[in-house]
PDB file of C-alpha atoms and ligand atoms in Angstrom:
ATOM      1  CA  MET A 206     -26.016  59.896 -18.713  1.00 98.00           C
ATOM      2  CA  LYS A 207     -25.447  56.343 -19.757  1.00 98.00           C
ATOM      3  CA  ILE A 208     -25.055  55.256 -23.041  1.00 98.00           C
ATOM      4  CA  VAL A 209     -25.845  51.954 -23.776  1.00 98.00           C
ATOM      5  CA  ARG A 210     -25.606  49.834 -27.033  1.00 98.00           C
ATOM      6  CA  THR A 211     -27.060  46.379 -25.957  1.00 98.00           C
ATOM      7  CA  ILE A 212     -30.798  45.309 -25.451  1.00 99.00           C
ATOM      8  CA  ASP A 213     -29.542  43.783 -22.222  1.00 98.00           C
ATOM      9  CA  GLU A 214     -27.639  46.658 -21.123  1.00 98.00           C
ATOM     10  CA  LEU A 215     -30.670  48.898 -21.690  1.00 98.00           C
ATOM     11  CA  LYS A 216     -32.913  46.488 -19.887  1.00 98.00           C
ATOM     12  CA  GLN A 217     -30.504  46.745 -16.841  1.00 98.00           C
ATOM     13  CA  ALA A 218     -30.062  49.967 -16.767  1.00 98.00           C
ATOM     14  CA  VAL A 219     -33.890  51.235 -16.859  1.00 98.00           C
ATOM     15  CA  ASN A 220     -34.860  48.279 -14.452  1.00 98.00           C
ATOM     16  CA  ALA A 221     -32.238  49.744 -11.950  1.00 98.00           C
ATOM     17  CA  ARG A 222     -34.146  52.882 -12.010  1.00 98.00           C
ATOM     18  CA  ARG A 223     -37.757  51.840 -12.485  1.00 98.00           C
ATOM     19  CA  SER A 224     -38.590  52.475  -8.508  1.00 98.00           C
ATOM     20  CA  GLU A 225     -37.750  55.517  -8.551  1.00 98.00           C
ATOM     21  CA  GLY A 226     -40.981  56.413 -10.491  1.00 98.00           C
ATOM     22  CA  PRO A 227     -42.097  56.474 -14.198  1.00 98.00           C
ATOM     23  CA  VAL A 228     -40.084  55.918 -17.139  1.00 98.00           C
ATOM     24  CA  GLY A 229     -40.677  58.236 -20.189  1.00 99.00           C
ATOM     25  CA  PHE A 230     -39.123  57.478 -23.581  1.00 99.00           C
ATOM     26  CA  VAL A 231     -38.457  59.110 -26.813  1.00 99.00           C
ATOM     27  CA  PRO A 232     -37.712  57.223 -29.862  1.00 98.00           C
ATOM     28  CA  THR A 233     -35.847  59.122 -32.394  1.00 98.00           C
ATOM     29  CA  MET A 234     -33.442  58.406 -35.431  1.00 98.00           C
ATOM     30  CA  GLY A 235     -31.008  60.982 -34.342  1.00 98.00           C
ATOM     31  CA  ALA A 236     -29.914  64.065 -36.203  1.00 97.00           C
ATOM     32  CA  LEU A 237     -31.443  65.632 -33.260  1.00 98.00           C
ATOM     33  CA  HIS A 238     -32.969  69.247 -33.130  1.00 97.00           C
ATOM     34  CA  GLU A 239     -35.189  71.492 -31.553  1.00 97.00           C
ATOM     35  CA  GLY A 240     -38.227  69.525 -32.230  1.00 97.00           C
ATOM     36  CA  HIS A 241     -36.692  66.288 -30.231  1.00 98.00           C
ATOM     37  CA  ALA A 242     -35.453  68.868 -27.664  1.00 98.00           C
ATOM     38  CA  SER A 243     -38.820  69.632 -26.911  1.00 98.00           C
ATOM     39  CA  LEU A 244     -40.239  66.041 -26.546  1.00 98.00           C
ATOM     40  CA  ILE A 245     -37.311  65.450 -24.214  1.00 98.00           C
ATOM     41  CA  GLU A 246     -37.907  68.447 -22.312  1.00 98.00           C
ATOM     42  CA  ARG A 247     -41.534  67.265 -21.626  1.00 98.00           C
ATOM     43  CA  CYS A 248     -40.262  63.618 -20.977  1.00 98.00           C
ATOM     44  CA  ARG A 249     -37.759  64.722 -18.426  1.00 98.00           C
ATOM     45  CA  ARG A 250     -40.502  67.023 -16.542  1.00 98.00           C
ATOM     46  CA  GLU A 251     -43.179  64.193 -16.661  1.00 98.00           C
ATOM     47  CA  ASN A 252     -40.876  61.291 -15.470  1.00 98.00           C
ATOM     48  CA  ALA A 253     -38.167  59.871 -13.123  1.00 98.00           C
ATOM     49  CA  THR A 254     -36.397  58.554 -15.810  1.00 98.00           C
ATOM     50  CA  ALA A 255     -35.815  59.831 -19.195  1.00 98.00           C
ATOM     51  CA  VAL A 256     -34.865  57.384 -21.976  1.00 99.00           C
ATOM     52  CA  VAL A 257     -33.688  58.226 -25.621  1.00 99.00           C
ATOM     53  CA  SER A 258     -33.045  55.885 -28.544  1.00 99.00           C
ATOM     54  CA  ILE A 259     -31.067  56.673 -31.653  1.00 98.00           C
ATOM     55  CA  PHE A 260     -31.802  54.308 -34.200  1.00 98.00           C
ATOM     56  CA  VAL A 261     -31.919  54.693 -38.107  1.00 98.00           C
ATOM     57  CA  ASN A 262     -34.258  51.974 -38.661  1.00 98.00           C
ATOM     58  CA  PRO A 263     -33.827  50.608 -42.058  1.00 98.00           C
ATOM     59  CA  THR A 264     -37.234  48.589 -42.413  1.00 98.00           C
ATOM     60  CA  GLN A 265     -39.240  51.865 -42.519  1.00 98.00           C
ATOM     61  CA  PHE A 266     -37.365  53.159 -45.525  1.00 97.00           C
ATOM     62  CA  ASN A 267     -38.950  52.316 -48.549  1.00 92.00           C
ATOM     63  CA  ASP A 268     -36.033  54.401 -50.643  1.00 92.00           C
ATOM     64  CA  LYS A 269     -32.721  52.931 -50.417  1.00 94.00           C
ATOM     65  CA  ASN A 270     -31.027  56.358 -51.216  1.00 93.00           C
ATOM     66  CA  ASP A 271     -32.951  58.233 -48.394  1.00 93.00           C
ATOM     67  CA  LEU A 272     -31.510  55.548 -45.701  1.00 96.00           C
ATOM     68  CA  LYS A 273     -28.205  55.910 -46.979  1.00 96.00           C
ATOM     69  CA  ASN A 274     -28.424  59.739 -47.084  1.00 94.00           C
ATOM     70  CA  TYR A 275     -30.327  59.959 -43.624  1.00 96.00           C
ATOM     71  CA  PRO A 276     -27.979  62.316 -41.616  1.00 96.00           C
ATOM     72  CA  ARG A 277     -26.145  60.403 -38.806  1.00 97.00           C
ATOM     73  CA  THR A 278     -24.744  62.873 -36.019  1.00 97.00           C
ATOM     74  CA  GLU A 279     -23.927  60.605 -33.124  1.00 98.00           C
ATOM     75  CA  ALA A 280     -21.782  63.130 -31.280  1.00 98.00           C
ATOM     76  CA  ALA A 281     -23.655  66.262 -31.529  1.00 98.00           C
ATOM     77  CA  ASP A 282     -26.946  63.963 -30.668  1.00 98.00           C
ATOM     78  CA  CYS A 283     -24.962  62.950 -27.353  1.00 98.00           C
ATOM     79  CA  ALA A 284     -24.146  66.569 -26.389  1.00 98.00           C
ATOM     80  CA  LEU A 285     -27.727  67.536 -27.013  1.00 98.00           C
ATOM     81  CA  LEU A 286     -28.813  64.546 -24.685  1.00 98.00           C
ATOM     82  CA  GLU A 287     -26.416  65.582 -22.173  1.00 98.00           C
ATOM     83  CA  THR A 288     -27.804  69.297 -22.101  1.00 98.00           C
ATOM     84  CA  GLU A 289     -31.240  67.859 -21.735  1.00 98.00           C
ATOM     85  CA  GLN A 290     -30.248  65.811 -18.839  1.00 98.00           C
ATOM     86  CA  VAL A 291     -31.134  62.472 -20.226  1.00 98.00           C
ATOM     87  CA  ASP A 292     -30.658  59.332 -18.206  1.00 98.00           C
ATOM     88  CA  ILE A 293     -30.283  56.612 -20.282  1.00 98.00           C
ATOM     89  CA  ALA A 294     -29.356  56.940 -24.401  1.00 98.00           C
ATOM     90  CA  PHE A 295     -29.923  53.470 -25.933  1.00 99.00           C
ATOM     91  CA  ILE A 296     -27.624  53.674 -29.425  1.00 98.00           C
ATOM     92  CA  PRO A 297     -27.756  50.178 -30.856  1.00 98.00           C
ATOM     93  CA  SER A 298     -26.233  48.545 -34.140  1.00 98.00           C
ATOM     94  CA  THR A 299     -28.842  47.213 -36.920  1.00 98.00           C
ATOM     95  CA  GLU A 300     -27.327  43.862 -36.052  1.00 98.00           C
ATOM     96  CA  GLU A 301     -28.554  44.315 -32.364  1.00 98.00           C
ATOM     97  CA  ILE A 302     -31.859  45.206 -33.289  1.00 98.00           C
ATOM     98  CA  TYR A 303     -32.369  42.851 -36.230  1.00 98.00           C
ATOM     99  CA  PRO A 304     -30.136  39.741 -35.529  1.00 98.00           C
ATOM    100  CA  GLU A 305     -32.576  38.060 -38.255  1.00 98.00           C
ATOM    101  CA  PRO A 306     -35.074  39.729 -40.316  1.00 98.00           C
ATOM    102  CA  ASP A 307     -38.165  40.759 -38.489  1.00 98.00           C
ATOM    103  CA  THR A 308     -40.966  39.079 -40.713  1.00 98.00           C
ATOM    104  CA  ARG A 309     -44.122  40.413 -38.540  1.00 98.00           C
ATOM    105  CA  VAL A 310     -46.604  42.011 -40.692  1.00 98.00           C
ATOM    106  CA  PHE A 311     -48.922  44.706 -39.021  1.00 98.00           C
ATOM    107  CA  ARG A 312     -52.460  45.674 -40.376  1.00 97.00           C
ATOM    108  CA  PHE A 313     -53.863  49.146 -39.676  1.00 98.00           C
ATOM    109  CA  GLY A 314     -56.472  49.108 -42.088  1.00 96.00           C
ATOM    110  CA  PRO A 315     -57.651  52.482 -43.322  1.00 96.00           C
ATOM    111  CA  LEU A 316     -55.181  54.299 -40.883  1.00 97.00           C
ATOM    112  CA  GLU A 317     -52.403  53.160 -43.315  1.00 96.00           C
ATOM    113  CA  GLN A 318     -53.783  53.435 -46.822  1.00 94.00           C
ATOM    114  CA  ALA A 319     -53.665  56.930 -47.694  1.00 94.00           C
ATOM    115  CA  MET A 320     -50.903  59.772 -47.364  1.00 98.00           C
ATOM    116  CA  GLU A 321     -47.462  58.144 -46.089  1.00 97.00           C
ATOM    117  CA  GLY A 322     -48.905  54.720 -46.113  1.00 96.00           C
ATOM    118  CA  GLU A 323     -49.881  55.265 -50.047  1.00 96.00           C
ATOM    119  CA  HIS A 324     -46.879  56.796 -51.046  1.00 96.00           C
ATOM    120  CA  ARG A 325     -44.241  55.086 -48.866  1.00 96.00           C
ATOM    121  CA  PRO A 326     -45.158  51.393 -48.945  1.00 96.00           C
ATOM    122  CA  GLY A 327     -44.208  49.115 -46.076  1.00 97.00           C
ATOM    123  CA  HIS A 328     -43.125  52.509 -44.163  1.00 97.00           C
ATOM    124  CA  PHE A 329     -45.603  51.771 -41.436  1.00 98.00           C
ATOM    125  CA  ASN A 330     -44.963  48.190 -40.966  1.00 98.00           C
ATOM    126  CA  GLY A 331     -41.189  49.105 -40.348  1.00 98.00           C
ATOM    127  CA  VAL A 332     -42.287  52.033 -37.908  1.00 98.00           C
ATOM    128  CA  ALA A 333     -44.292  49.470 -36.014  1.00 98.00           C
ATOM    129  CA  GLN A 334     -41.577  46.684 -36.102  1.00 98.00           C
ATOM    130  CA  ILE A 335     -39.132  49.074 -34.449  1.00 99.00           C
ATOM    131  CA  VAL A 336     -41.428  50.901 -32.060  1.00 99.00           C
ATOM    132  CA  SER A 337     -43.064  47.678 -30.795  1.00 98.00           C
ATOM    133  CA  LYS A 338     -39.453  46.289 -30.234  1.00 98.00           C
ATOM    134  CA  LEU A 339     -38.192  49.497 -28.479  1.00 99.00           C
ATOM    135  CA  PHE A 340     -41.137  49.233 -26.253  1.00 99.00           C
ATOM    136  CA  SER A 341     -40.861  45.629 -25.300  1.00 98.00           C
ATOM    137  CA  TYR A 342     -37.215  46.569 -24.220  1.00 98.00           C
ATOM    138  CA  VAL A 343     -37.928  49.806 -22.310  1.00 98.00           C
ATOM    139  CA  MET A 344     -41.226  49.199 -21.152  1.00 98.00           C
ATOM    140  CA  PRO A 345     -41.834  52.835 -20.907  1.00 98.00           C
ATOM    141  CA  ASP A 346     -44.838  54.348 -18.765  1.00 98.00           C
ATOM    142  CA  LYS A 347     -45.002  57.241 -21.436  1.00 98.00           C
ATOM    143  CA  ALA A 348     -43.583  57.568 -25.097  1.00 99.00           C
ATOM    144  CA  TYR A 349     -43.401  60.916 -26.627  1.00 99.00           C
ATOM    145  CA  PHE A 350     -44.009  61.805 -30.376  1.00 98.00           C
ATOM    146  CA  GLY A 351     -44.177  64.843 -32.459  1.00 98.00           C
ATOM    147  CA  GLU A 352     -47.192  65.885 -34.302  1.00 98.00           C
ATOM    148  CA  LYS A 353     -45.173  66.655 -37.440  1.00 98.00           C
ATOM    149  CA  ASP A 354     -45.475  62.872 -38.152  1.00 98.00           C
ATOM    150  CA  PHE A 355     -49.275  62.909 -37.878  1.00 98.00           C
ATOM    151  CA  GLN A 356     -50.284  59.800 -39.467  1.00 98.00           C
ATOM    152  CA  GLN A 357     -47.536  58.034 -37.433  1.00 98.00           C
ATOM    153  CA  ILE A 358     -48.868  59.074 -34.307  1.00 98.00           C
ATOM    154  CA  ALA A 359     -52.289  57.408 -35.172  1.00 98.00           C
ATOM    155  CA  ILE A 360     -50.393  54.339 -36.165  1.00 98.00           C
ATOM    156  CA  ILE A 361     -48.525  53.789 -33.156  1.00 98.00           C
ATOM    157  CA  LYS A 362     -51.743  54.206 -31.163  1.00 98.00           C
ATOM    158  CA  GLU A 363     -53.488  51.563 -33.170  1.00 98.00           C
ATOM    159  CA  MET A 364     -50.374  49.222 -32.438  1.00 98.00           C
ATOM    160  CA  VAL A 365     -50.682  50.023 -28.853  1.00 98.00           C
ATOM    161  CA  ARG A 366     -54.197  49.384 -28.962  1.00 98.00           C
ATOM    162  CA  GLN A 367     -53.822  46.057 -30.897  1.00 98.00           C
ATOM    163  CA  LEU A 368     -50.844  44.837 -28.958  1.00 98.00           C
ATOM    164  CA  ALA A 369     -52.893  45.945 -25.435  1.00 98.00           C
ATOM    165  CA  LEU A 370     -49.548  47.819 -24.376  1.00 98.00           C
ATOM    166  CA  SER A 371     -49.990  49.937 -21.298  1.00 97.00           C
ATOM    167  CA  VAL A 372     -47.391  52.284 -22.413  1.00 98.00           C
ATOM    168  CA  THR A 373     -49.166  56.173 -22.858  1.00 98.00           C
ATOM    169  CA  ILE A 374     -48.700  58.025 -26.177  1.00 98.00           C
ATOM    170  CA  VAL A 375     -48.363  61.644 -25.612  1.00 98.00           C
ATOM    171  CA  GLU A 376     -48.589  63.907 -28.912  1.00 98.00           C
ATOM    172  CA  CYS A 377     -46.697  66.841 -28.604  1.00 98.00           C
ATOM    173  CA  PRO A 378     -46.863  70.080 -31.030  1.00 98.00           C
ATOM    174  CA  ILE A 379     -44.875  70.717 -33.879  1.00 98.00           C
ATOM    175  CA  LYS A 380     -41.714  73.175 -33.710  1.00 98.00           C
ATOM    176  CA  ARG A 381     -40.968  75.529 -36.435  1.00 98.00           C
ATOM    177  CA  ALA A 382     -38.143  77.616 -37.413  1.00 98.00           C
ATOM    178  CA  GLU A 383     -38.709  81.236 -37.100  1.00 98.00           C
ATOM    179  CA  ASP A 384     -39.685  81.369 -40.768  1.00 98.00           C
ATOM    180  CA  GLY A 385     -42.420  78.655 -40.153  1.00 98.00           C
ATOM    181  CA  LEU A 386     -40.841  75.740 -41.518  1.00 98.00           C
ATOM    182  CA  ALA A 387     -41.521  72.297 -39.270  1.00 98.00           C
ATOM    183  CA  LEU A 388     -38.372  71.322 -37.903  1.00 98.00           C
ATOM    184  CA  SER A 389     -37.222  67.980 -39.351  1.00 97.00           C
ATOM    185  CA  SER A 390     -33.663  66.160 -39.474  1.00 95.00           C
ATOM    186  CA  ARG A 391     -34.210  66.145 -43.411  1.00 95.00           C
ATOM    187  CA  ASN A 392     -34.013  69.904 -43.470  1.00 97.00           C
ATOM    188  CA  THR A 393     -30.202  69.758 -43.137  1.00 95.00           C
ATOM    189  CA  LEU A 394     -30.171  67.942 -46.166  1.00 96.00           C
ATOM    190  CA  LEU A 395     -31.731  71.254 -48.033  1.00 98.00           C
ATOM    191  CA  THR A 396     -29.447  73.126 -50.236  1.00 98.00           C
ATOM    192  CA  PRO A 397     -29.514  76.974 -49.181  1.00 98.00           C
ATOM    193  CA  GLU A 398     -31.806  77.888 -52.094  1.00 97.00           C
ATOM    194  CA  GLN A 399     -34.277  74.870 -51.009  1.00 98.00           C
ATOM    195  CA  ARG A 400     -34.236  75.853 -47.675  1.00 98.00           C
ATOM    196  CA  ALA A 401     -34.778  79.197 -48.514  1.00 98.00           C
ATOM    197  CA  ILE A 402     -38.035  78.285 -50.482  1.00 98.00           C
ATOM    198  CA  ALA A 403     -39.213  75.764 -48.259  1.00 98.00           C
ATOM    199  CA  PRO A 404     -41.212  77.782 -45.902  1.00 98.00           C
ATOM    200  CA  VAL A 405     -43.815  78.214 -48.617  1.00 98.00           C
ATOM    201  CA  ILE A 406     -45.233  75.069 -47.210  1.00 98.00           C
ATOM    202  CA  TYR A 407     -46.301  76.443 -43.885  1.00 98.00           C
ATOM    203  CA  MET A 408     -47.371  79.720 -45.359  1.00 98.00           C
ATOM    204  CA  THR A 409     -49.621  77.890 -48.114  1.00 98.00           C
ATOM    205  CA  LEU A 410     -51.005  75.780 -45.211  1.00 98.00           C
ATOM    206  CA  LYS A 411     -51.691  78.792 -43.054  1.00 98.00           C
ATOM    207  CA  GLU A 412     -53.329  80.759 -46.202  1.00 98.00           C
ATOM    208  CA  ALA A 413     -55.281  77.417 -46.711  1.00 98.00           C
ATOM    209  CA  VAL A 414     -56.840  77.409 -43.020  1.00 98.00           C
ATOM    210  CA  ALA A 415     -58.119  81.090 -43.880  1.00 98.00           C
ATOM    211  CA  ARG A 416     -59.429  79.902 -47.221  1.00 98.00           C
ATOM    212  CA  LYS A 417     -61.867  77.469 -45.059  1.00 97.00           C
ATOM    213  CA  ALA A 418     -64.265  80.570 -44.285  1.00 97.00           C
ATOM    214  CA  TRP A 419     -65.109  81.043 -48.278  1.00 98.00           C
ATOM    215  CA  SER A 420     -64.031  77.677 -49.945  1.00 98.00           C
ATOM    216  CA  GLY A 421     -65.019  74.398 -49.813  1.00 98.00           C
ATOM    217  CA  VAL A 422     -62.695  71.162 -48.660  1.00 98.00           C
ATOM    218  CA  GLU A 423     -62.020  70.341 -52.387  1.00 98.00           C
ATOM    219  CA  GLU A 424     -61.324  73.833 -53.448  1.00 98.00           C
ATOM    220  CA  VAL A 425     -58.717  74.452 -50.694  1.00 98.00           C
ATOM    221  CA  GLN A 426     -57.173  70.993 -51.495  1.00 98.00           C
ATOM    222  CA  LYS A 427     -56.811  72.213 -55.206  1.00 98.00           C
ATOM    223  CA  TRP A 428     -55.393  75.754 -54.047  1.00 98.00           C
ATOM    224  CA  VAL A 429     -52.991  74.571 -51.777  1.00 98.00           C
ATOM    225  CA  VAL A 430     -51.154  72.028 -54.681  1.00 98.00           C
ATOM    226  CA  GLU A 431     -51.479  74.999 -57.487  1.00 98.00           C
ATOM    227  CA  GLN A 432     -49.584  77.287 -54.924  1.00 98.00           C
ATOM    228  CA  ILE A 433     -46.805  74.978 -53.905  1.00 98.00           C
ATOM    229  CA  ASP A 434     -46.279  73.643 -57.431  1.00 98.00           C
ATOM    230  CA  SER A 435     -46.087  76.960 -58.915  1.00 98.00           C
ATOM    231  CA  ASN A 436     -42.727  77.242 -57.365  1.00 96.00           C
ATOM    232  CA  GLN A 437     -39.974  75.303 -59.758  1.00 95.00           C
ATOM    233  CA  ALA A 438     -38.344  73.748 -57.026  1.00 95.00           C
ATOM    234  CA  MET A 439     -41.249  71.941 -55.470  1.00 98.00           C
ATOM    235  CA  LYS A 440     -43.559  69.332 -56.303  1.00 98.00           C
ATOM    236  CA  THR A 441     -46.784  68.189 -53.695  1.00 98.00           C
ATOM    237  CA  GLU A 442     -47.120  64.495 -53.184  1.00 98.00           C
ATOM    238  CA  TYR A 443     -50.099  64.883 -51.744  1.00 98.00           C
ATOM    239  CA  PHE A 444     -52.217  67.381 -49.679  1.00 98.00           C
ATOM    240  CA  LYS A 445     -55.367  65.938 -48.019  1.00 98.00           C
ATOM    241  CA  ILE A 446     -57.824  67.136 -45.697  1.00 98.00           C
ATOM    242  CA  VAL A 447     -58.847  64.621 -43.009  1.00 98.00           C
ATOM    243  CA  ASN A 448     -60.730  63.728 -40.254  1.00 98.00           C
ATOM    244  CA  ALA A 449     -58.212  63.964 -37.617  1.00 97.00           C
ATOM    245  CA  ASP A 450     -58.994  60.626 -35.427  1.00 96.00           C
ATOM    246  CA  THR A 451     -59.878  58.320 -38.336  1.00 96.00           C
ATOM    247  CA  LEU A 452     -57.359  60.014 -41.345  1.00 97.00           C
ATOM    248  CA  GLN A 453     -60.400  59.592 -44.021  1.00 97.00           C
ATOM    249  CA  ASP A 454     -61.018  62.518 -46.398  1.00 97.00           C
ATOM    250  CA  ALA A 455     -63.316  65.043 -45.294  1.00 97.00           C
ATOM    251  CA  SER A 456     -65.765  66.108 -47.879  1.00 95.00           C
ATOM    252  CA  SER A 457     -67.357  68.916 -46.386  1.00 97.00           C
ATOM    253  CA  TRP A 458     -66.441  71.518 -43.214  1.00 98.00           C
ATOM    254  CA  ASP A 459     -69.910  70.510 -41.811  1.00 96.00           C
ATOM    255  CA  GLU A 460     -68.852  67.027 -41.470  1.00 96.00           C
ATOM    256  CA  PRO A 461     -68.416  66.057 -37.443  1.00 96.00           C
ATOM    257  CA  GLY A 462     -64.670  65.918 -35.880  1.00 96.00           C
ATOM    258  CA  THR A 463     -61.653  67.940 -36.327  1.00 97.00           C
ATOM    259  CA  LYS A 464     -59.957  68.385 -39.796  1.00 98.00           C
ATOM    260  CA  ARG A 465     -56.442  68.180 -40.243  1.00 98.00           C
ATOM    261  CA  GLY A 466     -54.573  69.174 -43.420  1.00 98.00           C
ATOM    262  CA  CYS A 467     -51.600  67.037 -44.147  1.00 98.00           C
ATOM    263  CA  ILE A 468     -49.052  67.461 -47.051  1.00 98.00           C
ATOM    264  CA  ALA A 469     -46.054  65.788 -48.393  1.00 98.00           C
ATOM    265  CA  VAL A 470     -43.784  67.841 -50.740  1.00 98.00           C
ATOM    266  CA  LYS A 471     -40.951  67.089 -52.852  1.00 98.00           C
ATOM    267  CA  VAL A 472     -38.233  70.159 -52.591  1.00 98.00           C
ATOM    268  CA  GLY A 473     -35.654  68.813 -54.834  1.00 96.00           C
ATOM    269  CA  ASP A 474     -34.874  65.247 -53.841  1.00 94.00           C
ATOM    270  CA  ILE A 475     -35.871  65.931 -50.218  1.00 96.00           C
ATOM    271  CA  ARG A 476     -39.141  65.019 -48.852  1.00 97.00           C
ATOM    272  CA  LEU A 477     -40.944  67.145 -46.564  1.00 98.00           C
ATOM    273  CA  ILE A 478     -44.247  66.742 -44.696  1.00 98.00           C
ATOM    274  CA  ASP A 479     -46.058  69.081 -42.529  1.00 98.00           C
ATOM    275  CA  ASN A 480     -49.727  69.456 -41.165  1.00 98.00           C
ATOM    276  CA  ILE A 481     -51.856  71.921 -39.857  1.00 98.00           C
ATOM    277  CA  LYS A 482     -55.512  72.015 -37.910  1.00 98.00           C
ATOM    278  CA  PHE A 483     -58.327  73.370 -39.755  1.00 97.00           C
TER     279      PHE A 483
HETATM  280  O1  PAF B 506     -40.357  59.496 -35.993  1.00 83.26           O
HETATM  281  C1  PAF B 506     -39.200  59.063 -35.972  1.00 83.26           C
HETATM  282  O2  PAF B 506     -38.276  59.398 -35.715  1.00 83.26           O
HETATM  283  C2  PAF B 506     -39.318  57.442 -36.482  1.00 83.26           C
HETATM  284  O3  PAF B 506     -40.098  56.903 -37.203  1.00 83.26           O
HETATM  285  C3  PAF B 506     -39.417  56.650 -35.206  1.00 83.26           C
HETATM  286  C4  PAF B 506     -40.695  56.901 -34.447  1.00 83.26           C
HETATM  287  C5  PAF B 506     -38.074  56.775 -34.061  1.00 83.26           C
HETATM  288  C6  PAF B 506     -39.170  55.239 -35.459  1.00 83.26           C
HETATM  289  O4  PAF B 506     -38.123  54.607 -36.047  1.00 83.26           O
END
């Protein structure tokens, strides 16, 4: 595996391999876990070259403490990337990516107005800034994203459409711990007590899906929030059942289109997100 830290080195390393076949790309913020490993495995299977980036992108954090506390585990991450037989790891500094502030403003309309967009102002603009930069350096044929960040995938697909990029966005299923908790780099920040209670999120989502048989959309939404918030250590930021394509609120099960239930919960100071297909 080649570790590169500058954009020039990255471009050279990717271009030296481009004639061998498709280039696959997995952008990450490090603190890699089995969820990332599953994206990388798929990327490895489907491409001649697998590129992974590790960069904790400051412009997508609306909370300074969240950025400061975000786990950084470069040595362990590199070991995982070696095991997964990644060809190129791009691990740049903040100065390399942002030698000057990125003032670009993306507009994603209704896709960014609810859920994460509403609760984390500026977050998706930062995601679009970094992902568009990374795509322009790597120029991948395919890029891999986990469905845990369901709204992020919709935003990135819209960005790709707006910029007319030729990369295919591959959506990969959520990886869960045995007790159902969606794998996330933030899970390592939970105390043992918080970690023990966190699987309630997925348990509640699963039960909510069953309730669809006898309850309306609003009733299910209300029930989920009540269930989660009945645990002292947890507070629901939002739970929304939305149309999976438009991300607009669903008002009844009979409306056309697949529905997705998306949730953000604060467990102490740690913010966890998850989602489930209805
Ligand atoms: O999902 C993430 O880890 C980040 O939002 C991403 C896509 C790597 C951009 O920083």
